[in-house]
Short mmCIF file of C-alpha atoms and ligand atoms in Angstrom, two decimals:
data_model
loop_
_atom_site.label_atom_id
_atom_site.label_comp_id
_atom_site.label_asym_id
_atom_site.label_seq_id
_atom_site.Cartn_x
_atom_site.Cartn_y
_atom_site.Cartn_z
CA UNK A 1 15.70 63.86 36.80
CA UNK A 2 13.81 60.58 36.46
CA UNK A 3 16.08 57.61 37.20
CA UNK A 4 15.88 53.86 36.86
CA UNK A 5 15.86 53.36 40.64
CA UNK A 6 14.04 50.20 41.78
CA UNK A 7 10.26 50.54 41.98
CA UNK A 8 8.76 50.41 45.44
CA UNK A 9 5.88 47.93 45.47
CA UNK A 10 2.80 48.62 47.56
CA UNK A 11 2.31 46.45 50.56
CA UNK A 12 -0.46 43.84 50.61
CA UNK A 13 -3.44 43.73 50.47
CA UNK A 14 -4.56 45.06 47.08
CA UNK A 15 -5.65 48.54 48.10
CA UNK A 16 -8.40 49.30 45.61
CA UNK A 17 -9.44 52.54 47.25
CA UNK A 18 -5.89 53.92 47.19
CA UNK A 19 -5.52 52.87 43.55
CA UNK A 20 -8.78 54.60 42.62
CA UNK A 21 -7.63 57.76 44.34
CA UNK A 22 -4.62 57.82 42.04
CA UNK A 23 -6.96 58.34 39.04
CA UNK A 24 -8.57 61.79 39.24
CA UNK A 25 -11.14 61.09 36.51
CA UNK A 26 -12.69 58.20 38.46
CA UNK A 27 -14.21 60.58 40.99
CA UNK A 28 -16.16 62.57 38.41
CA UNK A 29 -19.87 62.22 37.78
CA UNK A 30 -21.48 61.57 34.40
CA UNK A 31 -25.13 62.50 33.84
CA UNK A 32 -25.29 63.15 37.57
CA UNK A 33 -24.17 59.57 38.43
CA UNK A 34 -20.78 58.33 39.65
CA UNK A 35 -18.72 57.24 36.67
CA UNK A 36 -18.31 53.47 36.24
CA UNK A 37 -15.61 53.31 33.58
CA UNK A 38 -15.83 49.88 31.95
CA UNK A 39 -14.22 50.67 28.58
CA UNK A 40 -10.62 49.88 29.44
CA UNK A 41 -10.00 47.80 26.32
CA UNK A 42 -10.56 50.97 24.28
CA UNK A 43 -8.30 53.06 26.48
CA UNK A 44 -7.45 53.13 30.17
CA UNK A 45 -7.58 56.16 32.47
CA UNK A 46 -4.34 57.80 33.57
CA UNK A 47 -2.99 58.00 37.11
CA UNK A 48 -1.79 61.28 38.60
CA UNK A 49 1.84 60.10 38.39
CA UNK A 50 1.64 59.75 34.59
CA UNK A 51 -0.19 63.05 34.14
CA UNK A 52 2.31 64.74 36.47
CA UNK A 53 5.33 63.22 34.72
CA UNK A 54 4.18 64.56 31.34
CA UNK A 55 3.47 67.96 32.89
CA UNK A 56 6.93 67.96 34.47
CA UNK A 57 8.49 67.22 31.10
CA UNK A 58 6.74 70.12 29.39
CA UNK A 59 7.29 72.49 32.30
CA UNK A 60 10.95 71.86 32.94
CA UNK A 61 12.61 69.48 30.46
CA UNK A 62 11.04 70.13 27.05
CA UNK A 63 13.54 70.08 24.20
CA UNK A 64 14.25 68.05 21.09
CA UNK A 65 16.25 64.86 21.64
CA UNK A 66 19.40 63.31 20.15
CA UNK A 67 20.20 66.67 18.54
CA UNK A 68 21.41 69.33 20.92
CA UNK A 69 24.46 69.88 23.08
CA UNK A 70 22.58 72.23 25.37
CA UNK A 71 21.43 71.24 28.83
CA UNK A 72 17.72 70.83 28.10
CA UNK A 73 18.31 68.68 25.02
CA UNK A 74 20.65 66.44 26.99
CA UNK A 75 18.12 66.22 29.81
CA UNK A 76 15.23 65.37 27.45
CA UNK A 77 17.38 62.77 25.68
CA UNK A 78 18.35 61.19 28.99
CA UNK A 79 14.78 60.92 30.31
CA UNK A 80 13.45 59.63 26.97
CA UNK A 81 16.17 56.97 26.75
CA UNK A 82 15.52 56.14 30.38
CA UNK A 83 11.91 55.37 29.41
CA UNK A 84 13.21 53.00 26.74
CA UNK A 85 15.18 51.15 29.42
CA UNK A 86 12.01 50.90 31.51
CA UNK A 87 10.19 49.35 28.55
CA UNK A 88 13.04 46.90 27.97
CA UNK A 89 12.95 45.80 31.59
CA UNK A 90 9.14 45.66 31.60
CA UNK A 91 8.94 43.14 28.73
CA UNK A 92 12.31 41.52 29.49
CA UNK A 93 13.91 42.29 26.13
CA UNK A 94 17.62 41.57 25.76
CA UNK A 95 18.59 45.09 24.76
CA UNK A 96 17.32 48.65 24.25
CA UNK A 97 18.19 48.21 20.59
CA UNK A 98 15.14 45.94 20.36
CA UNK A 99 12.74 48.62 21.63
CA UNK A 100 11.34 50.90 18.92
CA UNK A 101 9.08 53.81 19.86
CA UNK A 102 6.09 54.00 17.51
CA UNK A 103 2.69 55.72 17.59
CA UNK A 104 0.97 52.60 18.89
CA UNK A 105 0.08 49.01 18.09
CA UNK A 106 -1.28 49.98 14.67
CA UNK A 107 1.91 51.69 13.57
CA UNK A 108 4.05 48.87 14.97
CA UNK A 109 2.23 46.29 12.85
CA UNK A 110 2.35 48.53 9.78
CA UNK A 111 6.10 48.94 10.28
CA UNK A 112 6.64 45.17 10.36
CA UNK A 113 4.30 44.57 7.41
CA UNK A 114 6.13 47.22 5.39
CA UNK A 115 9.76 46.57 6.31
CA UNK A 116 9.84 42.87 7.14
CA UNK A 117 6.91 41.95 4.90
CA UNK A 118 8.20 44.01 2.00
CA UNK A 119 11.33 41.85 1.92
CA UNK A 120 9.95 38.45 2.94
CA UNK A 121 6.29 38.28 1.88
CA UNK A 122 6.93 37.76 -1.80
CA UNK A 123 4.74 36.31 -4.59
CA UNK A 124 3.34 32.91 -3.65
CA UNK A 125 4.09 33.38 0.07
CA UNK A 126 1.43 33.49 2.78
CA UNK A 127 0.73 35.58 5.88
CA UNK A 128 -1.09 33.64 8.59
CA UNK A 129 -3.37 35.56 10.95
CA UNK A 130 -6.28 34.42 13.12
CA UNK A 131 -10.06 34.80 12.88
CA UNK A 132 -10.14 37.05 15.94
CA UNK A 133 -7.74 39.79 14.84
CA UNK A 134 -8.33 43.51 15.23
CA UNK A 135 -8.42 45.36 11.90
CA UNK A 136 -4.90 46.64 12.74
CA UNK A 137 -3.63 43.09 12.42
CA UNK A 138 -5.59 42.34 9.25
CA UNK A 139 -5.52 45.33 6.93
CA UNK A 140 -1.72 46.02 6.86
CA UNK A 141 -1.17 42.37 5.87
CA UNK A 142 -3.96 42.52 3.29
CA UNK A 143 -2.41 45.62 1.69
CA UNK A 144 0.99 43.88 1.66
CA UNK A 145 -0.41 40.68 0.14
CA UNK A 146 -2.22 42.63 -2.58
CA UNK A 147 0.92 44.59 -3.43
CA UNK A 148 3.25 41.59 -3.44
CA UNK A 149 1.03 38.87 -4.88
CA UNK A 150 0.95 36.92 -1.61
CA UNK A 151 -2.04 35.33 0.19
CA UNK A 152 -3.65 35.92 3.55
CA UNK A 153 -4.60 32.75 5.46
CA UNK A 154 -6.79 32.66 8.56
CA UNK A 155 -6.70 30.30 11.57
CA UNK A 156 -10.35 29.42 12.36
CA UNK A 157 -11.94 29.40 15.82
CA UNK A 158 -14.67 27.45 17.60
CA UNK A 159 -17.97 28.79 19.00
CA UNK A 160 -16.32 29.61 22.34
CA UNK A 161 -13.84 31.87 20.57
CA UNK A 162 -10.81 29.56 20.84
CA UNK A 163 -8.42 29.04 17.94
CA UNK A 164 -8.36 25.55 16.39
CA UNK A 165 -4.81 24.40 16.87
CA UNK A 166 -5.09 21.38 14.57
CA UNK A 167 -6.10 23.69 11.74
CA UNK A 168 -3.29 26.07 12.72
CA UNK A 169 -0.68 23.32 12.42
CA UNK A 170 -1.94 22.42 8.97
CA UNK A 171 -1.83 26.06 7.86
CA UNK A 172 1.86 26.34 8.79
CA UNK A 173 3.64 25.41 5.57
CA UNK A 174 6.79 26.28 3.65
CA UNK A 175 4.75 29.10 2.09
CA UNK A 176 4.10 30.83 5.43
CA UNK A 177 6.30 33.93 5.71
CA UNK A 178 5.00 35.15 9.08
CA UNK A 179 2.32 34.43 11.69
CA UNK A 180 0.63 37.54 13.16
CA UNK A 181 -1.55 36.85 16.15
CA UNK A 182 -3.41 38.60 18.97
CA UNK A 183 -1.99 37.74 22.38
CA UNK A 184 -5.48 38.57 23.71
CA UNK A 185 -8.58 39.40 21.67
CA UNK A 186 -10.25 42.79 22.22
CA UNK A 187 -13.65 41.58 20.98
CA UNK A 188 -13.83 38.18 22.73
CA UNK A 189 -11.33 38.38 25.55
CA UNK A 190 -9.69 35.10 24.48
CA UNK A 191 -6.07 34.74 25.60
CA UNK A 192 -4.40 32.64 22.95
CA UNK A 193 -1.92 29.84 23.76
CA UNK A 194 0.80 31.93 22.18
CA UNK A 195 3.77 30.09 23.70
CA UNK A 196 2.64 26.82 22.14
CA UNK A 197 1.73 28.52 18.86
CA UNK A 198 5.13 30.20 18.63
CA UNK A 199 6.86 26.85 19.21
CA UNK A 200 4.83 25.26 16.42
CA UNK A 201 5.70 28.09 14.01
CA UNK A 202 9.37 28.10 14.98
CA UNK A 203 9.58 24.34 14.42
CA UNK A 204 9.02 25.23 10.77
CA UNK A 205 11.31 28.27 10.84
CA UNK A 206 8.40 30.75 10.69
CA UNK A 207 8.64 34.04 12.66
CA UNK A 208 5.74 35.24 14.84
CA UNK A 209 4.41 38.72 15.61
CA UNK A 210 2.22 39.10 18.69
CA UNK A 211 -0.30 41.93 19.00
CA UNK A 212 -0.05 42.60 22.73
CA UNK A 213 -2.45 45.58 22.83
CA UNK A 214 -4.87 43.78 25.15
CA UNK A 215 -2.29 41.79 27.10
CA UNK A 216 0.53 43.95 28.48
CA UNK A 217 -1.50 45.79 31.13
CA UNK A 218 -3.07 42.63 32.50
CA UNK A 219 -0.31 40.08 33.07
CA UNK A 220 3.48 40.04 32.95
CA UNK A 221 5.02 39.64 29.49
CA UNK A 222 8.48 38.19 28.93
CA UNK A 223 9.40 38.37 25.26
CA UNK A 224 12.46 36.15 25.75
CA UNK A 225 10.41 33.49 27.46
CA UNK A 226 7.70 33.71 24.79
CA UNK A 227 10.43 33.74 22.13
CA UNK A 228 8.20 35.87 19.86
CA UNK A 229 10.00 37.63 17.02
CA UNK A 230 7.94 40.83 17.29
CA UNK A 231 5.67 42.17 20.05
CA UNK A 232 3.60 45.36 19.70
CA UNK A 233 1.53 47.37 22.16
CA UNK A 234 0.07 50.83 22.88
CA UNK A 235 0.80 52.98 25.94
CA UNK A 236 -2.77 54.26 26.20
CA UNK A 237 -4.14 50.81 27.04
CA UNK A 238 -1.69 50.49 29.95
CA UNK A 239 -2.49 53.68 31.86
CA UNK A 240 -0.12 55.75 29.71
CA UNK A 241 -0.69 58.49 27.13
CA UNK A 242 -2.13 58.18 23.63
CA UNK A 243 0.03 58.51 20.53
CA UNK A 244 2.90 56.31 21.68
CA UNK A 245 3.56 52.59 21.71
CA UNK A 246 6.26 50.01 21.28
CA UNK A 247 7.47 47.62 18.65
CA UNK A 248 9.78 45.00 20.13
CA UNK A 249 11.75 42.97 17.61
CA UNK A 250 14.60 40.50 17.93
CA UNK A 251 17.79 42.38 17.18
CA UNK A 252 19.01 40.10 14.40
CA UNK A 253 15.68 40.43 12.57
CA UNK A 254 15.42 44.21 13.04
CA UNK A 255 19.01 44.56 11.78
CA UNK A 256 18.15 42.74 8.58
CA UNK A 257 15.09 44.93 7.88
CA UNK A 258 15.11 48.07 5.76
CA UNK A 259 13.87 51.34 7.31
CA UNK A 260 10.17 52.11 7.48
CA UNK A 261 10.27 55.89 7.05
CA UNK A 262 13.10 58.19 6.05
CA UNK A 263 13.95 61.46 7.75
CA UNK A 264 15.88 62.96 10.63
CA UNK A 265 17.42 60.81 13.37
CA UNK A 266 17.29 57.55 11.38
CA UNK A 267 20.47 58.33 9.43
CA UNK A 268 24.21 58.37 10.09
CA UNK A 269 25.14 60.37 6.99
CA UNK A 270 23.32 61.74 3.98
CA UNK A 271 24.63 62.83 0.61
CA UNK A 272 22.61 63.13 -2.59
CA UNK A 273 24.35 59.96 -3.75
CA UNK A 274 23.92 57.78 -0.67
CA UNK A 275 22.48 57.63 2.83
CA UNK A 276 23.77 55.37 5.58
CA UNK A 277 21.28 54.43 8.24
CA UNK A 278 21.55 54.85 11.99
CA UNK A 279 22.01 51.94 14.39
CA UNK A 280 19.09 50.23 16.11
CA UNK A 281 16.69 51.33 17.42
CA UNK A 282 17.03 54.77 15.77
CA UNK A 283 16.99 53.32 12.24
CA UNK A 284 13.22 52.91 12.69
CA UNK A 285 12.55 56.22 14.44
CA UNK A 286 12.44 58.89 11.74
CA UNK A 287 11.60 62.45 12.76
CA UNK A 288 10.96 64.05 16.14
CA UNK A 289 9.12 61.45 18.22
CA UNK A 290 6.40 61.86 20.83
CA UNK A 291 8.95 62.68 23.52
CA UNK A 292 6.50 63.57 26.29
CA UNK A 293 4.47 60.48 25.39
CA UNK A 294 7.49 58.17 25.65
CA UNK A 295 8.37 59.61 29.04
CA UNK A 296 4.72 59.20 30.09
CA UNK A 297 4.89 55.55 29.03
CA UNK A 298 7.90 55.12 31.32
CA UNK A 299 5.86 56.59 34.18
CA UNK A 300 2.95 54.25 33.37
CA UNK A 301 5.30 51.28 33.61
CA UNK A 302 6.51 52.53 37.01
CA UNK A 303 2.90 52.79 38.12
CA UNK A 304 1.96 49.30 36.89
CA UNK A 305 4.99 47.85 38.62
CA UNK A 306 4.25 49.69 41.85
CA UNK A 307 0.76 48.15 41.95
CA UNK A 308 2.21 44.83 40.74
CA UNK A 309 0.97 43.07 37.59
CA UNK A 310 0.37 39.61 39.09
CA UNK A 311 -1.88 41.22 41.72
CA UNK A 312 -3.67 43.27 39.06
CA UNK A 313 -4.19 40.02 37.18
CA UNK A 314 -5.70 38.32 40.23
CA UNK A 315 -8.02 41.26 40.89
CA UNK A 316 -9.18 41.40 37.27
CA UNK A 317 -9.74 37.63 37.18
CA UNK A 318 -12.05 38.00 40.20
CA UNK A 319 -13.96 40.80 38.47
CA UNK A 320 -14.27 38.72 35.30
CA UNK A 321 -15.56 35.64 37.15
CA UNK A 322 -18.04 37.71 39.15
CA UNK A 323 -19.26 39.63 36.07
CA UNK A 324 -19.59 36.47 33.97
CA UNK A 325 -21.78 34.88 36.64
CA UNK A 326 -23.88 38.01 37.08
CA UNK A 327 -24.45 38.52 33.36
CA UNK A 328 -25.27 34.86 32.70
CA UNK A 329 -28.27 35.39 34.96
CA UNK A 330 -29.82 38.02 32.68
CA UNK A 331 -32.60 36.65 30.50
CA UNK A 332 -31.83 36.77 26.76
CA UNK A 333 -28.18 37.66 27.29
CA UNK A 334 -25.70 35.82 25.06
CA UNK A 335 -22.03 35.94 25.91
CA UNK A 336 -19.82 36.27 22.83
CA UNK A 337 -16.50 34.69 23.72
CA UNK A 338 -16.39 31.98 26.35
CA UNK A 339 -12.84 30.74 26.02
CA UNK A 340 -11.33 28.89 28.96
CA UNK A 341 -8.53 31.48 29.09
CA UNK A 342 -9.89 35.01 29.02
CA UNK A 343 -8.69 38.54 29.63
CA UNK A 344 -11.05 40.88 31.48
CA UNK A 345 -13.36 41.55 28.53
CA UNK A 346 -17.04 40.57 28.38
CA UNK A 347 -18.80 40.91 25.02
CA UNK A 348 -22.52 40.20 24.91
CA UNK A 349 -25.76 40.68 23.04
CA UNK A 350 -29.33 40.94 24.34
CA UNK A 351 -32.12 39.26 22.36
CA UNK A 352 -33.98 41.80 20.22
CA UNK A 353 -32.07 44.83 21.56
CA UNK A 354 -29.41 46.63 19.54
CA UNK A 355 -26.07 47.00 21.37
CA UNK A 356 -26.12 50.78 20.75
CA UNK A 357 -29.35 51.01 22.77
CA UNK A 358 -27.68 49.06 25.58
CA UNK A 359 -24.70 51.45 25.53
CA UNK A 360 -26.88 54.55 25.43
CA UNK A 361 -29.14 53.52 28.31
CA UNK A 362 -26.17 52.45 30.45
CA UNK A 363 -24.47 55.76 29.71
CA UNK A 364 -27.40 57.62 31.30
CA UNK A 365 -26.53 55.66 34.47
CA UNK A 366 -22.91 56.82 34.30
CA UNK A 367 -21.73 53.41 33.06
CA UNK A 368 -19.28 53.60 30.15
CA UNK A 369 -19.04 50.52 27.94
CA UNK A 370 -18.24 50.16 24.23
CA UNK A 371 -20.72 48.98 21.63
CA UNK A 372 -20.16 48.14 17.96
CA UNK A 373 -17.86 45.81 16.04
CA UNK A 374 -14.78 46.81 18.10
CA UNK A 375 -12.68 47.09 14.92
CA UNK A 376 -13.02 43.33 14.55
CA UNK A 377 -15.72 42.93 11.91
CA UNK A 378 -14.66 39.38 10.95
CA UNK A 379 -15.35 38.33 14.56
CA UNK A 380 -18.89 39.69 14.26
CA UNK A 381 -19.31 37.85 10.95
CA UNK A 382 -18.07 34.62 12.55
CA UNK A 383 -20.75 34.85 15.26
CA UNK A 384 -23.47 36.06 12.85
CA UNK A 385 -24.09 39.35 14.67
CA UNK A 386 -23.68 42.99 13.64
CA UNK A 387 -22.21 44.19 16.93
CA UNK A 388 -21.83 43.47 20.64
CA UNK A 389 -21.89 45.43 23.87
CA UNK A 390 -18.55 45.11 25.62
CA UNK A 391 -17.54 45.75 29.22
CA UNK A 392 -13.80 45.66 29.87
CA UNK A 393 -12.16 46.00 33.26
CA UNK A 394 -8.99 47.55 34.56
CA UNK A 395 -7.03 47.52 37.80
CA UNK A 396 -9.34 50.10 39.44
CA UNK A 397 -12.74 48.56 38.77
CA UNK A 398 -14.83 47.27 41.67
CA UNK A 399 -17.37 44.55 42.33
CA UNK A 400 -19.83 47.39 43.05
CA UNK A 401 -19.37 48.64 39.48
CA UNK A 402 -20.04 45.15 38.15
CA UNK A 403 -23.26 45.08 40.21
CA UNK A 404 -24.24 48.43 38.67
CA UNK A 405 -23.54 46.99 35.20
CA UNK A 406 -25.70 43.91 35.84
CA UNK A 407 -28.56 46.03 37.29
CA UNK A 408 -28.21 48.46 34.39
CA UNK A 409 -28.53 45.66 31.84
CA UNK A 410 -31.65 44.32 33.60
CA UNK A 411 -33.04 47.86 33.39
CA UNK A 412 -32.28 47.96 29.64
CA UNK A 413 -34.29 44.74 29.23
CA UNK A 414 -37.20 46.29 31.19
CA UNK A 415 -37.19 49.49 29.11
CA UNK A 416 -36.77 47.88 25.69
CA UNK A 417 -39.16 44.92 26.00
N1 C6P B 1 -8.56 48.26 20.32
C1 C6P B 1 -10.75 48.58 21.36
O1 C6P B 1 -11.67 49.27 21.78
P1 C6P B 1 -4.14 51.33 18.64
O2 C6P B 1 -5.39 51.99 18.13
O3 C6P B 1 -3.05 51.33 17.62
O4 C6P B 1 -3.70 51.82 19.98
O5 C6P B 1 -4.53 49.80 18.92
C2 C6P B 1 -5.12 49.03 17.91
C3 C6P B 1 -5.46 47.67 18.44
C4 C6P B 1 -4.75 46.57 17.96
N2 C6P B 1 -4.96 45.34 18.44
C5 C6P B 1 -5.88 45.10 19.39
C6 C6P B 1 -6.05 43.71 19.91
C7 C6P B 1 -6.64 46.16 19.90
O6 C6P B 1 -7.54 45.92 20.85
C8 C6P B 1 -6.45 47.46 19.40
C9 C6P B 1 -7.29 48.62 19.86
C10 C6P B 1 -9.48 49.26 20.88
O7 C6P B 1 -10.81 47.37 21.35
C11 C6P B 1 -9.78 50.38 19.93
S1 C6P B 1 -10.46 49.83 18.41
#
């Protein structure tokens, strides 16, 4: 059975080749060329240990959890709850009661908008988000505001893609019911000064939700140190499986919230007259969850910790600096998002060339990037563009792949002009 034994860290130096060997998909060819996978902000690839852990679950542990007295059910429950402990340790939460398994970032935000927002975002109140949010951190709040007669307010940003903190301070008023903010932007790469922004909100008694989808796999997160009230993220962007993610919430706030969905596992007792709800975290986990996915997330955390997040961060910062320099040298290339603090995301446009053409031509070279609005249409509107091409790096990317990207972009310019 999987246990919470201490993780053995790899020895220095950062062994890129060994890391790449852990990811079977990285050795495949695409259109006859070696794959250069530079779409990690969309989803990351999965190491053998994660794939193997999920396979092990289905081959030898599969059963429903929290329900049976038989051996397999007890085993599945133990390994699933063990994954919750891994998540708690990974983000430094106080207790497992603060760790809710959800489908991903999107569901986590919808849960908070529905359960917390339903109670607190009343007529005349405001929800404060930023100009660089993913649609997942816009639309749930918009729906809530429309339903409850509240207003959505937006923190503006400058041309580099940095939030304007003076404007932010002014937008924090007695009307603000919650601030919901990207820790790191998927479209621009900006890492927001969330610690400072949380302090400013808390000084006025306003809770803060952080969308950590683009942050957790790139640098260590300590929710107690950040003092955020909610933190959400998806396993599939941190080398884990799709269909599972985490909502962290402070226990006192989660306790005061009504359930999100009703069903099995979230109750203590049900009669036709009255239902009493289960304790945290189960109150928010109605129905059979993605058990294999949760266990896979635990394995992904083990893997991240074995490689070591601070070292991943250093490696990715080197890739980002190298790529930024290389791309700046391409004629007609405009970087979208030049914040001083950036995650390993480079969005760009090429004069007179549609981003989809860039993506398609690079794909023929085996280079996978994302093109489009990246589910952040207001960001595109802010910069007056329909779309960008976006390269995003993970722990396994190499300088050689960045060179291929830069050469590929120069080739796009040659073909299209
Ligand atoms: N961004 C991208 O290519 P889900 O789909 O629930 O796992 O994550 C949604 C989400 C929320 N917030 C941010 C900051 C995100 O980047 C994402 C997902 C992917 O940029 C897919 S659109």
